[in-house]
Coordinates of C-alpha atoms in Angstrom, one line a residue:
Chain A
M1 CA 115.0 25.3 2.6
T2 CA 115.3 26.9 -1.0
K3 CA 117.9 29.4 -1.8
D4 CA 115.5 32.3 -1.5
E5 CA 114.7 31.3 2.0
L6 CA 118.4 30.9 2.8
F7 CA 119.2 34.5 1.3
K8 CA 116.5 35.8 3.7
K9 CA 118.0 34.1 6.5
C10 CA 121.3 35.2 5.6
V11 CA 120.1 39.1 5.4
E12 CA 118.6 38.6 8.9
I13 CA 121.7 37.3 10.3
L14 CA 124.0 39.7 8.9
H15 CA 121.7 42.6 10.1
E16 CA 121.5 41.3 13.6
T17 CA 125.1 40.5 13.8
F18 CA 126.7 43.4 11.8
D19 CA 123.9 45.9 12.2
L20 CA 124.1 46.2 8.4
P21 CA 121.1 47.9 7.1
E22 CA 119.1 45.4 5.2
D23 CA 118.7 47.1 2.0
R24 CA 122.4 47.3 1.8
I25 CA 122.8 43.5 1.5
K26 CA 122.1 42.1 -2.0
P27 CA 123.1 38.8 -3.4
E28 CA 126.1 40.4 -5.1
S29 CA 127.3 42.2 -2.1
R30 CA 130.9 41.1 -1.3
L31 CA 131.4 40.3 2.1
Y32 CA 134.8 41.9 2.6
E33 CA 134.7 45.1 0.2
D34 CA 131.1 45.9 0.4
L35 CA 130.0 44.8 3.8
D36 CA 133.4 45.4 5.6
I37 CA 133.3 41.7 7.2
D38 CA 136.6 40.7 8.0
S39 CA 138.0 36.9 8.8
I40 CA 137.3 37.1 12.7
D41 CA 134.0 38.1 11.8
A42 CA 133.5 35.2 9.2
V43 CA 133.9 33.0 12.2
D44 CA 131.1 34.4 13.7
L45 CA 128.9 34.3 11.1
I46 CA 129.8 30.5 10.6
V47 CA 128.7 30.0 14.4
R48 CA 125.4 31.8 13.6
M49 CA 124.6 29.8 10.5
K50 CA 124.7 26.6 12.2
P51 CA 121.2 26.5 13.8
V52 CA 120.0 27.4 10.3
V53 CA 121.4 24.4 8.5
G54 CA 121.9 22.0 11.6
K55 CA 125.5 21.6 10.3
R56 CA 128.7 23.5 10.9
M57 CA 130.4 25.0 7.8
A58 CA 134.0 24.2 7.4
P59 CA 136.1 27.4 8.0
E60 CA 137.8 26.3 4.6
A61 CA 134.6 26.3 2.7
F62 CA 134.3 29.5 3.8
K63 CA 137.5 31.0 2.5
S64 CA 136.5 30.8 -1.2
V65 CA 133.3 32.7 -0.5
R66 CA 133.1 36.1 -1.6
S67 CA 129.6 37.4 -2.0
V68 CA 126.2 36.9 -0.2
Q69 CA 125.3 34.7 -3.1
D70 CA 128.3 32.3 -2.3
V71 CA 127.2 31.9 1.1
V72 CA 123.9 30.8 0.0
D73 CA 125.2 28.4 -2.6
A74 CA 127.6 27.1 0.2
L75 CA 124.6 26.8 2.6
H76 CA 122.3 25.2 0.0
T77 CA 125.2 22.6 -1.1
L78 CA 125.6 21.8 3.0
I79 CA 121.9 21.0 3.6
H80 CA 121.6 18.8 0.5
S81 CA 124.9 17.1 1.0
D82 CA 124.9 13.6 3.0
A83 CA 128.0 14.4 5.4
P84 CA 126.8 14.8 8.9
Chain B
M1 CA 172.4 78.8 7.4
G2 CA 172.0 77.6 10.9
K3 CA 168.7 76.3 10.1
R4 CA 170.4 74.3 7.1
L5 CA 172.9 73.0 9.5
D6 CA 170.6 72.0 11.9
R7 CA 168.6 69.9 9.3
A8 CA 171.7 68.5 7.8
W9 CA 172.9 67.5 11.5
R10 CA 169.5 65.6 12.0
I11 CA 169.6 63.9 9.0
V12 CA 173.1 62.5 9.9
A13 CA 172.1 62.0 13.6
T14 CA 168.9 60.0 12.3
G15 CA 170.8 57.9 10.2
F16 CA 173.3 57.2 12.9
C17 CA 170.7 56.3 15.3
F18 CA 169.1 53.9 12.9
F19 CA 172.3 52.4 12.1
V20 CA 172.9 51.6 15.7
F21 CA 169.3 50.2 15.9
G22 CA 169.9 47.9 13.0
L23 CA 173.3 46.6 14.5
G24 CA 171.8 46.1 17.8
G25 CA 168.8 44.2 16.2
L26 CA 171.2 42.1 14.7
V27 CA 173.3 41.4 17.6
L28 CA 170.4 40.5 19.6
G29 CA 169.1 38.1 17.1
L30 CA 172.6 36.7 16.4
F31 CA 174.2 36.8 19.6
C32 CA 171.9 37.5 22.7
V33 CA 169.4 34.9 21.6
P34 CA 171.4 31.8 21.5
V35 CA 173.4 33.2 24.9
L36 CA 169.9 33.3 26.6
L37 CA 169.0 29.9 25.4
L38 CA 172.1 28.7 26.7
F39 CA 171.6 30.2 30.4
F40 CA 167.8 30.0 30.8
R41 CA 166.1 26.8 30.4
D42 CA 162.8 27.5 31.5
P43 CA 161.1 29.4 28.7
R44 CA 159.2 31.9 30.8
R45 CA 162.3 33.0 32.6
R46 CA 164.2 33.3 29.2
L47 CA 161.1 35.4 28.0
R48 CA 161.3 37.8 31.1
A49 CA 165.2 37.9 30.2
S50 CA 164.7 38.7 26.8
R51 CA 162.0 41.4 27.0
F52 CA 164.3 43.0 29.8
I53 CA 167.0 43.4 27.1
V54 CA 164.8 44.7 24.5
H55 CA 163.1 47.1 27.0
H56 CA 166.5 48.4 27.6
F57 CA 167.7 48.3 24.3
F58 CA 164.7 50.5 23.2
R59 CA 165.3 52.9 26.1
F60 CA 168.8 53.3 24.9
F61 CA 167.7 54.0 21.6
I62 CA 165.0 56.7 22.5
G63 CA 167.6 58.1 24.9
L64 CA 169.9 58.2 21.9
M65 CA 167.5 59.9 19.6
N66 CA 166.7 62.4 22.5
F67 CA 170.4 63.2 23.0
V68 CA 171.5 63.8 19.3
G69 CA 168.5 66.3 19.2
V70 CA 166.5 64.2 16.8
I71 CA 163.3 63.9 19.3
S72 CA 162.4 65.6 22.4
Y73 CA 159.5 64.1 24.5
E74 CA 156.8 64.7 27.6
L75 CA 155.3 61.8 29.2
T76 CA 152.2 61.9 31.5
G77 CA 150.4 59.1 33.4
M78 CA 153.3 56.9 33.5
E79 CA 152.7 55.3 36.9
K80 CA 149.3 53.9 35.2
L81 CA 151.6 51.4 33.4
Q82 CA 152.9 50.0 36.4
R83 CA 150.4 47.4 36.7
P84 CA 150.5 43.8 35.1
G85 CA 148.2 42.5 32.3
L86 CA 147.2 45.5 30.7
L87 CA 145.9 45.8 27.2
I88 CA 147.7 49.1 26.0
L89 CA 146.2 50.6 22.6
A90 CA 148.0 53.4 21.0
N91 CA 147.8 55.7 17.9
H92 CA 150.7 55.3 15.6
P93 CA 152.0 58.7 14.0
S94 CA 155.7 57.4 13.4
L95 CA 158.1 54.7 12.9
I96 CA 159.5 54.9 16.5
D97 CA 156.2 54.4 18.4
V98 CA 156.5 50.8 19.1
I99 CA 160.0 51.6 20.4
F100 CA 158.6 54.4 22.6
I101 CA 156.0 52.4 24.1
I102 CA 158.1 49.1 24.8
S103 CA 161.1 51.6 26.3
L104 CA 158.3 52.7 28.8
I105 CA 157.2 49.3 30.0
P106 CA 159.8 46.7 31.7
Q107 CA 157.7 43.5 30.6
S108 CA 155.5 43.6 27.7
G109 CA 154.4 41.6 24.8
C110 CA 153.3 43.4 21.6
V111 CA 151.4 42.4 18.5
V112 CA 153.6 43.5 15.5
K113 CA 153.4 43.3 11.6
S114 CA 154.7 39.9 10.6
A115 CA 157.1 41.2 8.2
L116 CA 159.0 42.4 11.3
A117 CA 159.4 38.8 12.4
R118 CA 161.3 38.0 9.0
N119 CA 163.3 41.6 8.7
P120 CA 166.9 40.5 9.7
F121 CA 167.3 43.8 11.6
T122 CA 164.2 43.4 13.7
R123 CA 163.4 39.7 14.1
G124 CA 166.1 39.2 16.8
P125 CA 164.1 41.6 19.3
V126 CA 160.8 40.4 17.9
H127 CA 161.4 36.4 18.5
A128 CA 163.3 37.0 21.7
A129 CA 160.4 39.1 23.2
G130 CA 157.6 36.8 22.1
Y131 CA 155.8 39.3 20.1
I132 CA 152.5 38.2 18.5
T133 CA 152.4 38.6 14.5
N134 CA 149.3 40.1 13.3
D135 CA 148.3 38.4 10.2
A136 CA 146.2 35.4 11.9
G137 CA 142.8 36.8 12.5
L138 CA 141.1 35.0 15.3
A139 CA 144.7 33.1 16.3
M140 CA 146.0 36.6 17.1
V141 CA 142.8 36.9 19.4
E142 CA 143.6 34.0 21.1
D143 CA 147.4 34.6 21.4
C144 CA 146.4 37.6 23.1
R145 CA 144.0 35.9 25.3
V146 CA 146.5 33.4 26.5
H147 CA 149.1 36.5 27.2
L148 CA 146.2 38.4 29.3
A149 CA 145.4 35.5 31.2
G150 CA 148.8 35.0 32.3
H151 CA 148.8 38.6 33.3
E152 CA 150.9 39.8 30.6
T153 CA 150.9 43.2 29.1
I154 CA 150.3 43.5 25.6
V155 CA 150.6 46.5 23.3
I156 CA 148.6 46.8 20.1
F157 CA 148.5 49.7 17.6
P158 CA 144.9 49.3 16.5
E159 CA 145.6 51.1 13.1
G160 CA 148.0 48.4 12.0
T161 CA 150.2 51.0 10.2
R162 CA 151.3 54.3 10.4
T163 CA 148.7 57.2 10.6
P164 CA 148.7 58.9 7.3
L165 CA 150.1 62.4 7.2
N166 CA 146.7 64.1 7.0
G167 CA 146.1 62.6 10.4
E168 CA 143.0 60.6 9.6
I169 CA 142.8 57.6 11.9
D170 CA 141.5 54.3 10.4
L171 CA 141.5 51.5 13.0
Q172 CA 141.5 47.7 12.2
R173 CA 139.4 46.0 14.2
G174 CA 142.0 43.4 15.6
A175 CA 142.6 45.2 18.7
A176 CA 138.9 45.9 19.6
N177 CA 138.2 42.2 19.0
V178 CA 140.7 41.4 21.4
A179 CA 139.2 43.8 24.2
I180 CA 135.8 42.5 23.6
R181 CA 136.2 38.9 23.3
C182 CA 138.7 38.7 26.4
H183 CA 136.4 41.3 28.3
Q184 CA 139.8 43.4 29.1
A185 CA 139.6 47.0 29.8
I186 CA 141.8 49.1 27.4
T187 CA 144.6 51.3 28.5
P188 CA 144.7 53.9 25.9
V189 CA 148.0 55.6 25.2
S190 CA 147.8 58.7 23.0
I191 CA 150.9 59.8 21.0
R192 CA 150.8 63.4 19.8
Q193 CA 153.7 64.3 17.3
S194 CA 154.6 67.5 16.2
P195 CA 156.1 68.2 13.5
R196 CA 155.3 65.0 12.0
G197 CA 158.1 62.7 10.7
L198 CA 159.2 59.2 10.2
A199 CA 155.5 59.0 9.0
K200 CA 154.1 56.7 6.5
G201 CA 155.7 57.0 3.0
Q202 CA 158.4 59.2 4.6
K203 CA 162.0 58.3 3.9
W204 CA 164.1 58.5 7.3
Y205 CA 166.2 61.4 5.8
Q206 CA 163.1 63.6 5.2
V207 CA 163.6 65.0 8.4
P208 CA 160.9 67.6 9.6
P209 CA 161.9 71.4 10.0
A210 CA 162.3 71.3 13.6
P211 CA 163.2 68.3 15.8
M212 CA 160.1 66.0 16.3
H213 CA 158.3 66.7 19.7
F214 CA 156.4 63.7 21.2
V215 CA 153.6 64.1 24.1
I216 CA 153.0 60.5 25.2
R217 CA 149.9 60.5 27.8
V218 CA 148.3 57.2 29.5
H219 CA 145.0 57.7 30.0
D220 CA 142.7 56.1 32.4
D221 CA 141.3 52.7 31.9
L222 CA 138.3 52.4 29.3
Q223 CA 135.8 49.6 30.3
V224 CA 134.8 47.6 27.3
D225 CA 131.6 45.7 28.8
P226 CA 129.1 48.6 28.5
F227 CA 129.8 48.4 24.6
S228 CA 128.1 44.9 24.7
D229 CA 125.0 46.6 26.3
G230 CA 121.9 45.4 25.4
G231 CA 123.0 41.9 24.7
A232 CA 124.8 43.2 21.5
P233 CA 126.6 40.3 19.5
E234 CA 130.6 40.6 19.7
P235 CA 130.8 42.0 16.1
L236 CA 128.6 44.6 16.8
A237 CA 130.1 45.6 20.3
V238 CA 133.6 45.4 18.4
R239 CA 132.3 48.0 15.9
R240 CA 131.0 50.2 18.6
L241 CA 134.1 50.1 20.5
N242 CA 135.9 51.0 17.3
A243 CA 134.0 54.1 16.5
H244 CA 134.6 55.3 20.1
L245 CA 138.3 54.6 19.8
K246 CA 138.6 56.3 16.4
S247 CA 137.1 59.7 17.7
F248 CA 139.1 59.3 20.9
F249 CA 142.4 59.1 19.0
E250 CA 141.7 61.6 16.3
Q251 CA 141.0 64.0 19.3
E252 CA 144.1 63.2 21.3
S253 CA 146.4 62.9 18.6
G254 CA 145.7 66.3 17.9
R255 CA 144.2 66.3 14.7
A256 CA 141.2 68.0 15.8
A257 CA 143.4 71.2 17.0
S258 CA 145.5 71.2 13.9

């Protein structure tokens, strides 16, 4: 999956899970400040991302995530890593 | 002159009440907790005993505030609190709301700011009564789940901090997360305080022009499953519930009237 496809997938999940209008979600949108996603929401987000990449993101890896682009990058790295 | 004297008296009386509270908190932490450890080997019985003591200590404190003329109060719907395993959510106009609510429920847990678990004057009651600290996100929800599964009552102030003086209520989502994820009905308690005092940003000696009057009302339970209607994911149900609670508390705290 390319980063572009991953971003589209992220927008879809953010929209379904948090009812955020899709046009409000930009790569540079910050999860906490701009999209009002807190630490409990982040856990849900990780669970919902799992089917997309087939692997579960470590919650620790999510801690350094600030923007939607960071999520995309993290997912991209995850897909292309050899770790199970 | 009479007015100024009344105010001066209430400043002194408030200071005295908090002095007694701080002293009581210290004694509870330094003396009662070790003694309870000695007498109760079973942690559950020890917790019950601690909560019993904290409850009566808080009752005494509210009685004292009332007696010296710093506060007055009306209570309605208190019979609804005589059930186990409630999730009680209340708005938070003043510093003494936690004390007030716990003084009305003999056995209850409470989600408190983690700073209170470190403050020497409050850490005694907070630790002894097994209160849950709020800085842990999902861990806080899981802590609450364990309490509720054991039919313990929990009190949460969903604002997370006191209501600002303009009365605008801004709810954190922790409490709504607990309700939605644990499928637990909410017992809403509204606190209407007039005039406002001991509010966020106010010093204890900035007493209002008249004694603070509290109207505390326990409302009927609010079922939370309807907020998940249509298979809404939990974060969405939490947001819907929070929006509902915000307007409920703004109305019931008297903001709409003032």
